[in-house]
Coordinates of C-alpha atoms in Angstrom, one line a residue:
X1 CA 70.6 27.6 82.1
X2 CA 69.4 24.2 81.3
X3 CA 67.3 24.1 84.2
X4 CA 65.8 27.5 83.8
X5 CA 65.0 26.2 80.2
X6 CA 63.4 23.0 81.2
X7 CA 61.4 25.0 84.0
X8 CA 60.1 27.5 81.4
X9 CA 59.3 24.5 79.1
X10 CA 57.4 22.8 81.8
X11 CA 55.3 26.0 82.7
X12 CA 54.7 26.6 79.0
X13 CA 53.4 23.0 78.7
X14 CA 51.2 23.2 81.8
X15 CA 50.0 26.5 80.4
X16 CA 49.2 25.2 77.1
X17 CA 47.2 22.0 78.4
X18 CA 44.7 24.7 79.8
X19 CA 44.1 26.4 76.4
X20 CA 42.2 24.2 74.3
X21 CA 42.7 25.2 70.4
X22 CA 40.2 27.4 69.5
X23 CA 39.0 27.0 65.7
X24 CA 38.3 30.0 63.5
X25 CA 41.4 30.4 61.5
X26 CA 43.3 31.8 64.5
X27 CA 44.1 28.8 67.0
X28 CA 47.1 28.8 69.1
X29 CA 47.9 30.3 72.6
X30 CA 48.4 33.9 72.8
X31 CA 50.4 34.0 76.1
X32 CA 53.8 33.2 74.7
X33 CA 53.4 35.8 72.2
X34 CA 52.8 38.3 74.9
X35 CA 55.6 37.1 76.7
X36 CA 57.9 37.4 73.9
X37 CA 56.6 40.6 72.8
X38 CA 57.3 42.3 76.2
X39 CA 60.5 40.7 76.4
X40 CA 61.4 42.0 73.1
X41 CA 60.0 45.7 74.2
X42 CA 62.7 45.5 77.0
X43 CA 64.7 47.5 74.6
X44 CA 62.1 50.1 74.3
X45 CA 62.4 50.4 78.3
X46 CA 66.1 51.0 77.8
X47 CA 65.3 53.5 75.0
X48 CA 62.7 55.3 77.5
X49 CA 65.6 55.7 80.1
X50 CA 67.6 57.5 77.7
X51 CA 64.9 59.6 76.3
X52 CA 63.8 60.8 79.9
X53 CA 67.5 61.0 81.3
X54 CA 68.0 64.9 80.2
X55 CA 64.8 65.9 82.2
X56 CA 66.0 65.3 85.8
X57 CA 69.7 65.7 84.5
X58 CA 69.7 69.3 83.1
X59 CA 69.3 71.3 86.5
X60 CA 72.1 69.5 88.5
X61 CA 74.3 69.3 85.6
X62 CA 74.0 72.9 84.4
X63 CA 73.0 75.0 87.2
X64 CA 74.5 73.1 90.0
X65 CA 77.6 71.6 88.2
X66 CA 77.2 68.3 90.0
X67 CA 79.8 66.5 87.7
X68 CA 82.3 69.2 88.9
X69 CA 83.1 70.7 85.2
X70 CA 80.9 73.6 83.6
X71 CA 78.0 72.6 81.1
X72 CA 76.4 75.5 79.4
X73 CA 72.7 75.5 78.3
X74 CA 74.0 75.2 74.8
X75 CA 76.2 72.1 75.5
X76 CA 73.5 70.4 77.1
X77 CA 71.3 71.0 74.3
X78 CA 73.6 69.2 72.2
X79 CA 74.1 66.6 74.7
X80 CA 70.2 66.0 75.0
X81 CA 70.3 65.9 70.9
X82 CA 73.3 63.7 70.2
X83 CA 71.1 60.6 71.1
X84 CA 68.9 61.7 68.1
X85 CA 71.6 61.7 65.8
X86 CA 73.1 58.3 67.0
X87 CA 69.4 57.1 66.7
X88 CA 69.4 58.3 62.9
X89 CA 72.4 56.5 62.0
X90 CA 71.7 53.4 63.4
X91 CA 68.4 52.9 61.3
X92 CA 70.1 51.4 58.1
X93 CA 72.6 49.4 59.9
X94 CA 70.3 47.5 62.1
X95 CA 68.2 46.4 59.2
X96 CA 71.2 44.6 57.6
X97 CA 72.0 43.0 60.8
X98 CA 68.4 41.8 61.2
X99 CA 68.8 40.1 58.0
X100 CA 72.2 38.6 58.4
X101 CA 72.3 37.6 62.2
X102 CA 68.6 37.6 62.8
X103 CA 66.2 39.7 64.7
X104 CA 67.2 38.1 68.1
X105 CA 70.8 38.6 67.9
X106 CA 70.8 41.8 66.1
X107 CA 68.7 43.2 69.3
X108 CA 71.0 41.5 71.7
X109 CA 74.2 43.1 70.2
X110 CA 72.5 46.6 70.8
X111 CA 73.0 45.8 74.5
X112 CA 76.9 46.9 73.8
X113 CA 76.4 50.3 72.7
X114 CA 73.8 50.9 75.4
X115 CA 76.5 49.8 78.2
X116 CA 79.1 51.8 76.5
X117 CA 77.0 54.9 76.6
X118 CA 75.9 54.8 80.2
X119 CA 79.4 54.0 80.9
X120 CA 80.7 57.0 79.3
X121 CA 77.9 59.0 80.8
X122 CA 78.9 57.5 84.5
X123 CA 82.2 58.1 84.3
X124 CA 82.2 61.5 82.5
X125 CA 84.6 64.4 83.4
X126 CA 84.2 66.5 80.3
X127 CA 81.1 67.6 78.0
X128 CA 82.9 65.7 75.0
X129 CA 82.4 62.2 77.1
X130 CA 79.0 63.0 77.9
X131 CA 78.0 63.9 74.4
X132 CA 79.7 60.3 73.0
X133 CA 77.9 58.7 75.7
X134 CA 74.3 60.3 74.6
X135 CA 75.6 59.5 70.8
X136 CA 76.0 55.6 71.7
X137 CA 72.7 55.5 73.6
X138 CA 70.9 56.8 70.5
X139 CA 72.8 54.1 68.5
X140 CA 71.4 51.3 70.8
X141 CA 68.0 52.8 71.7
X142 CA 67.5 53.8 67.9
X143 CA 68.3 50.5 66.7
X144 CA 65.6 48.9 69.0
X145 CA 62.8 51.7 67.7
X146 CA 63.2 49.4 64.5
X147 CA 64.2 45.9 65.4
X148 CA 61.3 45.4 68.2
X149 CA 58.6 46.5 66.2
X150 CA 59.8 44.4 63.3
X151 CA 60.0 41.4 65.5
X152 CA 56.8 41.7 67.4
X153 CA 55.0 42.3 63.9
X154 CA 56.6 39.0 62.9
X155 CA 55.9 36.9 66.0
X156 CA 52.3 37.8 66.4
X157 CA 48.9 36.4 65.0
X158 CA 46.9 39.2 63.2
X159 CA 44.4 39.5 65.9
X160 CA 47.0 40.5 68.5
X161 CA 49.5 42.2 66.5
X162 CA 48.3 46.0 67.1
X163 CA 48.3 45.3 70.8
X164 CA 51.9 43.6 70.9
X165 CA 52.9 46.6 68.6
X166 CA 51.9 49.0 71.0
X167 CA 53.7 47.5 74.1
X168 CA 56.8 49.0 72.5
X169 CA 55.6 52.5 73.1
X170 CA 54.2 51.7 76.5
X171 CA 57.7 50.3 77.8
X172 CA 59.2 53.5 76.1
X173 CA 56.9 55.6 78.3
X174 CA 57.0 53.2 81.2
X175 CA 61.1 53.9 81.1
X176 CA 60.5 57.8 80.8
X177 CA 58.3 57.8 84.1
X178 CA 60.9 55.4 85.9
X179 CA 63.8 58.1 85.0
X180 CA 61.4 60.6 86.2
X181 CA 60.7 59.0 89.5
X182 CA 64.2 57.6 90.3
X183 CA 65.6 60.9 89.0
X184 CA 63.9 63.0 91.6
X185 CA 65.2 60.6 94.5
X186 CA 68.9 60.2 93.5
X187 CA 72.0 62.4 91.9
X188 CA 72.8 62.1 88.2
X189 CA 75.5 59.4 88.6
X190 CA 73.4 57.1 90.5
X191 CA 70.5 57.7 88.0
X192 CA 72.9 56.8 85.1
X193 CA 74.3 53.6 87.1
X194 CA 70.8 52.3 87.5
X195 CA 69.8 52.9 83.7
X196 CA 72.8 51.1 82.9
X197 CA 71.7 48.0 84.7
X198 CA 68.5 47.8 82.4
X199 CA 70.2 46.9 79.1
X200 CA 71.6 44.1 80.8
X201 CA 68.8 42.7 82.7
X202 CA 67.1 43.0 79.1
X203 CA 69.8 41.0 77.2
X204 CA 69.5 38.3 80.1
X205 CA 65.7 37.9 79.5
X206 CA 65.4 38.3 75.8
X207 CA 68.4 35.6 75.3
X208 CA 65.6 32.9 76.0
X209 CA 63.0 34.1 73.7
X210 CA 62.8 32.3 70.2
X211 CA 64.1 33.9 66.9
X212 CA 61.2 35.3 64.4
X213 CA 60.0 32.3 62.3
X214 CA 60.2 35.1 59.1
X215 CA 64.3 34.9 59.6
X216 CA 64.4 31.1 59.5
X217 CA 61.9 30.7 56.6
X218 CA 64.5 33.6 55.0
X219 CA 67.2 31.4 55.9
X220 CA 65.5 28.1 54.7
X221 CA 65.6 26.7 58.2
X222 CA 62.2 25.2 58.1
X223 CA 62.8 22.9 61.3
X224 CA 63.8 26.1 63.1
X225 CA 60.9 28.0 62.2
X226 CA 58.6 25.3 63.3
X227 CA 60.0 25.0 66.8
X228 CA 60.1 28.8 66.9
X229 CA 56.0 28.7 66.2
X230 CA 55.3 25.9 68.5
X231 CA 57.1 28.0 71.3
X232 CA 55.0 30.9 70.6
X233 CA 51.7 29.5 69.9
X234 CA 52.0 26.5 72.4
X235 CA 52.6 22.9 71.7
X236 CA 49.4 21.8 70.3
X237 CA 49.3 24.4 67.5
X238 CA 49.3 22.6 64.1
X239 CA 52.0 25.0 62.3
X240 CA 52.2 23.5 59.2
X241 CA 49.7 25.8 57.4
X242 CA 51.3 28.9 58.7
X243 CA 54.8 27.6 57.6
X244 CA 53.3 27.0 54.1
X245 CA 52.0 30.5 54.1
X246 CA 55.4 31.9 55.3
X247 CA 57.1 29.8 52.9
X248 CA 54.5 31.1 49.9
X249 CA 55.4 34.8 51.3
X250 CA 59.1 34.4 51.1
X251 CA 59.0 32.5 47.7
X252 CA 57.2 35.4 46.3
X253 CA 59.6 37.9 47.9
X254 CA 62.4 35.8 46.5
X255 CA 61.0 35.9 43.1
X256 CA 60.1 39.7 43.4
X257 CA 63.5 40.6 44.8
X258 CA 64.3 44.1 43.9
X259 CA 66.6 46.9 44.0
X260 CA 66.7 49.7 46.1
X261 CA 65.5 51.7 43.1
X262 CA 62.9 49.1 41.7
X263 CA 61.4 49.2 45.3
X264 CA 60.4 52.7 45.0
X265 CA 58.5 52.0 41.8
X266 CA 55.9 49.7 43.3
X267 CA 52.9 51.4 44.0
X268 CA 52.3 49.8 47.5
X269 CA 55.7 50.8 48.5
X270 CA 55.2 54.3 47.3
X271 CA 52.0 54.7 49.3
X272 CA 53.4 53.1 52.5
X273 CA 56.1 55.3 52.2
X274 CA 54.0 58.3 52.0
X275 CA 51.5 57.3 54.8
X276 CA 54.9 56.2 57.2
X277 CA 56.8 59.4 56.5
X278 CA 53.7 61.4 56.8
X279 CA 52.9 59.6 60.4
X280 CA 56.4 60.5 61.3
X281 CA 56.3 64.1 59.9
X282 CA 53.1 64.7 62.1
X283 CA 54.2 62.8 65.1
X284 CA 57.1 65.2 65.6
X285 CA 55.5 68.2 64.6
X286 CA 52.7 68.0 66.8
X287 CA 55.1 70.0 69.1
X288 CA 55.4 66.7 71.7
X289 CA 59.1 67.7 72.2
X290 CA 58.2 71.2 73.2
X291 CA 55.3 70.5 75.5
X292 CA 57.3 67.9 77.3
X293 CA 60.2 70.5 77.2
X294 CA 58.0 73.2 78.8
X295 CA 56.1 71.2 81.2
X296 CA 57.8 72.3 84.0
X297 CA 57.8 76.0 83.1
X298 CA 54.1 75.5 82.4
X299 CA 53.7 74.1 85.7
X300 CA 55.8 76.7 87.2
X301 CA 53.6 79.6 85.8
X302 CA 50.5 78.0 86.5
X303 CA 51.3 78.2 90.4
X304 CA 50.2 74.8 91.2
X305 CA 52.5 75.0 94.1
X306 CA 53.7 71.7 92.5
X307 CA 57.6 70.9 92.7
X308 CA 58.9 70.7 89.0
X309 CA 59.7 67.0 89.8
X310 CA 56.2 66.3 90.8
X311 CA 54.9 68.0 87.6
X312 CA 57.3 65.8 85.2
X313 CA 56.1 62.9 87.4
X314 CA 52.5 63.5 86.7
X315 CA 53.0 63.9 83.0
X316 CA 55.0 60.7 83.1
X317 CA 52.0 58.9 84.6
X318 CA 49.5 60.2 82.3
X319 CA 51.5 58.9 79.3
X320 CA 51.8 55.6 80.7
X321 CA 47.9 55.3 81.6
X322 CA 46.9 56.6 78.0
X323 CA 49.7 54.2 76.2
X324 CA 48.2 51.6 78.3
X325 CA 44.7 52.4 77.1
X326 CA 45.7 52.5 73.5
X327 CA 47.2 48.8 73.8
X328 CA 43.8 47.7 75.0
X329 CA 41.8 49.4 71.9
X330 CA 44.2 49.5 68.9
X331 CA 43.0 45.9 67.7
X332 CA 39.2 47.4 68.5
X333 CA 38.9 50.7 67.5
X334 CA 41.2 50.5 64.7
X335 CA 44.3 52.5 63.9
X336 CA 42.9 55.2 61.8
X337 CA 40.1 56.7 64.4
X338 CA 42.8 56.7 67.0
X339 CA 45.1 58.7 64.8
X340 CA 42.4 61.3 64.1
X341 CA 41.0 61.7 67.7
X342 CA 44.6 62.1 68.8
X343 CA 45.8 64.7 66.2
X344 CA 42.5 66.6 66.4
X345 CA 42.7 66.9 70.4
X346 CA 46.4 67.7 70.3
X347 CA 45.5 70.7 68.0
X348 CA 42.8 71.6 70.5
X349 CA 45.4 71.4 73.3
X350 CA 48.1 73.6 71.4
X351 CA 45.5 76.2 70.6
X352 CA 44.5 76.6 74.3
X353 CA 48.5 76.9 75.2
X354 CA 48.5 79.4 72.6
X355 CA 45.7 81.5 73.4
X356 CA 47.0 81.3 77.2
X357 CA 50.8 82.6 76.3
X358 CA 49.2 85.0 73.9
X359 CA 47.2 86.4 76.8
X360 CA 49.8 86.3 78.9
X361 CA 52.2 88.4 76.7
X362 CA 49.7 91.0 76.1
X363 CA 48.7 91.5 79.8
X364 CA 49.6 89.1 82.7
X365 CA 47.0 89.9 84.9
X366 CA 44.2 88.6 82.5
X367 CA 45.5 85.2 83.1
X368 CA 46.2 85.5 86.9
X369 CA 43.1 83.0 87.5
X370 CA 43.8 80.8 84.4
X371 CA 46.7 78.5 85.6
X372 CA 44.8 75.5 85.5
X373 CA 44.1 76.2 81.6
X374 CA 47.8 75.3 80.5
X375 CA 48.0 72.6 83.0
X376 CA 45.0 70.9 81.7
X377 CA 46.0 71.6 78.2
X378 CA 49.5 69.9 78.9
X379 CA 47.6 66.8 80.3
X380 CA 45.1 66.3 77.6
X381 CA 48.0 66.8 75.0
X382 CA 50.2 64.1 76.6
X383 CA 47.0 61.8 76.8
X384 CA 45.9 62.4 73.2
X385 CA 49.4 61.9 71.9
X386 CA 50.0 58.7 73.9
X387 CA 46.8 57.2 72.7
X388 CA 47.4 57.7 69.1
X389 CA 50.2 59.4 67.5
X390 CA 52.7 58.1 70.3
X391 CA 52.3 54.4 69.4
X392 CA 50.7 54.0 66.1
X393 CA 53.3 55.3 63.8
X394 CA 55.7 53.1 64.8
X395 CA 53.5 50.1 64.8
X396 CA 52.3 51.0 61.2
X397 CA 55.9 51.2 60.0
X398 CA 56.1 47.5 60.9
X399 CA 52.8 46.6 59.1
X400 CA 53.1 48.5 55.9
X401 CA 56.0 47.5 54.0
X402 CA 56.5 44.4 52.1
X403 CA 59.3 42.0 53.4
X404 CA 61.3 42.6 50.3
X405 CA 61.3 46.4 50.7
X406 CA 61.1 46.4 54.5
X407 CA 64.9 46.3 54.9
X408 CA 65.2 49.5 52.5
X409 CA 62.5 51.5 53.8
X410 CA 61.8 50.8 57.5
X411 CA 64.8 52.4 58.3
X412 CA 63.8 55.6 56.1
X413 CA 61.2 56.0 58.2
X414 CA 63.0 55.7 61.2
X415 CA 65.9 58.1 60.0
X416 CA 63.3 60.5 58.9
X417 CA 61.7 60.3 62.7
X418 CA 64.9 60.7 64.8
X419 CA 66.4 63.7 62.1
X420 CA 63.0 65.3 63.1
X421 CA 63.0 65.0 66.4
X422 CA 66.7 66.2 66.5
X423 CA 65.7 69.2 64.5
X424 CA 62.6 70.0 66.8
X425 CA 64.4 69.7 69.8
X426 CA 67.6 71.9 68.6
X427 CA 65.6 74.4 66.6
X428 CA 62.7 74.9 69.2
X429 CA 64.7 77.6 71.4
X430 CA 65.3 79.5 68.0
X431 CA 61.9 79.3 67.0
X432 CA 60.7 80.5 70.3
X433 CA 62.9 83.6 70.0
X434 CA 61.6 84.3 66.4
X435 CA 57.8 83.7 66.8
X436 CA 57.2 83.9 70.6
X437 CA 56.0 80.7 72.6
X438 CA 52.5 81.4 71.5
X439 CA 53.6 81.7 67.9
X440 CA 55.4 78.2 68.3
X441 CA 52.0 76.6 69.8
X442 CA 49.6 78.2 67.0
X443 CA 52.6 76.9 64.6
X444 CA 51.8 73.3 65.9
X445 CA 48.1 73.5 66.3
X446 CA 48.0 74.2 62.6
X447 CA 50.1 71.4 61.6
X448 CA 48.1 68.9 64.0
X449 CA 44.8 70.2 62.3
X450 CA 47.1 69.6 58.6
X451 CA 47.8 65.9 60.4
X452 CA 44.0 65.0 61.0
X453 CA 43.2 65.8 57.3
X454 CA 46.1 63.8 56.3
X455 CA 45.0 60.8 58.4
X456 CA 41.5 60.9 57.0
X457 CA 42.6 61.1 53.4
X458 CA 45.8 59.0 53.1
X459 CA 45.9 56.6 55.9
X460 CA 44.6 52.9 55.5
X461 CA 42.9 50.8 58.4
X462 CA 45.5 47.8 59.1
X463 CA 43.7 46.1 61.8
X464 CA 42.5 42.6 61.7
X465 CA 43.9 42.0 58.5
X466 CA 47.0 40.0 57.5
X467 CA 50.4 41.4 56.4
X468 CA 49.7 40.1 52.9
X469 CA 46.4 41.6 52.7
X470 CA 47.9 45.1 53.6
X471 CA 50.2 44.8 50.5
X472 CA 47.3 43.9 48.5
X473 CA 45.3 46.7 49.6
X474 CA 48.2 49.3 48.9
X475 CA 48.5 48.0 45.5
X476 CA 44.6 48.8 45.2
X477 CA 42.8 45.6 45.4
X478 CA 39.7 45.2 47.3
X479 CA 40.2 43.4 50.5
X480 CA 37.6 41.7 52.6
X481 CA 38.0 42.4 56.1
X482 CA 36.9 40.3 59.2
X483 CA 35.1 43.4 60.4
X484 CA 32.8 45.5 58.5
X485 CA 34.9 48.4 58.4
X486 CA 35.0 50.5 55.4
X487 CA 38.5 52.0 54.4
X488 CA 37.7 55.4 53.2
X489 CA 41.5 56.1 52.5
X490 CA 41.8 53.4 50.1
X491 CA 38.2 53.0 48.3
X492 CA 39.3 55.5 45.5
X493 CA 41.3 52.9 44.1
X494 CA 39.6 51.7 41.3
X495 CA 39.3 55.6 39.8
X496 CA 42.1 56.9 38.0
X497 CA 44.6 58.9 40.3
X498 CA 43.5 61.9 41.0
X499 CA 45.7 63.2 44.0

């Protein structure tokens, strides 16, 4: 490991000699930040594998009894949704862990539940083992959904914070695609073994990454914070100004140290909470789970002649490509506009699906030649989800809360998200029986239109401003931004509260 370390150090030094410090407030190298951000998001890859696993596993386990014991559809819906409960459960403990042992070690610890979960699934000989395995996967994967965005928001300079923040969702979608692809080729047990290796690889790589400088400052370890910043910004970077800024921020947080209840009395926190919970709500109720759940059926109905596995792989590819696109434009276009485009076009897609299924219910011959319509709608939906409402809510949870309330509140947003995912996944079949499939899609489209309005009036633009400025903005001060974007959701602040 010493060899590896010195090699890494040498490559870093040679790389840093290529980069002359640029002035303009944001000097420092970006490459190491990308490396650390990607390494942290390796946890998201592991999360993606457990999210995607149910898709290729359902038919072999339920219909073909590949594991040699019977699993009913109802059993499997519990196996699928147990992971959401595990993830919801972990949201608060991971916040406490990150404060105690640091962001890095909290993330490395999560390799254990992931391994345990996959082992239980690999060697399962009854439904209970599968359910408990999925529960442990949820614990590990859910923790990453909070720890990784926090870590990346803390290590990144503000000009690339959005890009690093979207890495997380990008690796989730790559994880899902990976499982779809591998699952098409091998049986469930082999697939699960391959998935179990991923957390191990993550642990080995992330072990060499630096701890977040924020954590070191919280713990009064200034030298360590300096080392960490030197690692992240290159050896020629003068980190003193940034250290002072972090210390000032930390001192402010210490003197503002507040209890759980007091936190909720601060205006900035209440607004950040409304924004985050709103984004999580509209993310889960856009119908993303229903659309993914139904992809195979929709492609079958469309008589595209594609195998079900091919259909899911196509969806996986669209997800990856669109999320990749979001990575490139989130710091340029801004969060608000991407969220609005995303939600509006998701509404359009679900309206198309609703109309299609409505016509199909009335008279199937009407849609005989319209098979391409639902396929197009699904592709549009997935692309639009991935460019805005997929990555950005998680990214913004990392940005919106002041450090003194982050530990209480980020987890709340997480719990809310996972419980909604659990409900939507579990209740979806009942909804479908009550409203009909067309009715469900009408419901989703209404909610997405509502979400578009919510973003327009409530969600602020956070691109290109520091985390401290975001706090000032949320408490109602005017903030000068480097680019001339106005912030409609924040401008009515000088007037007395009307909404």
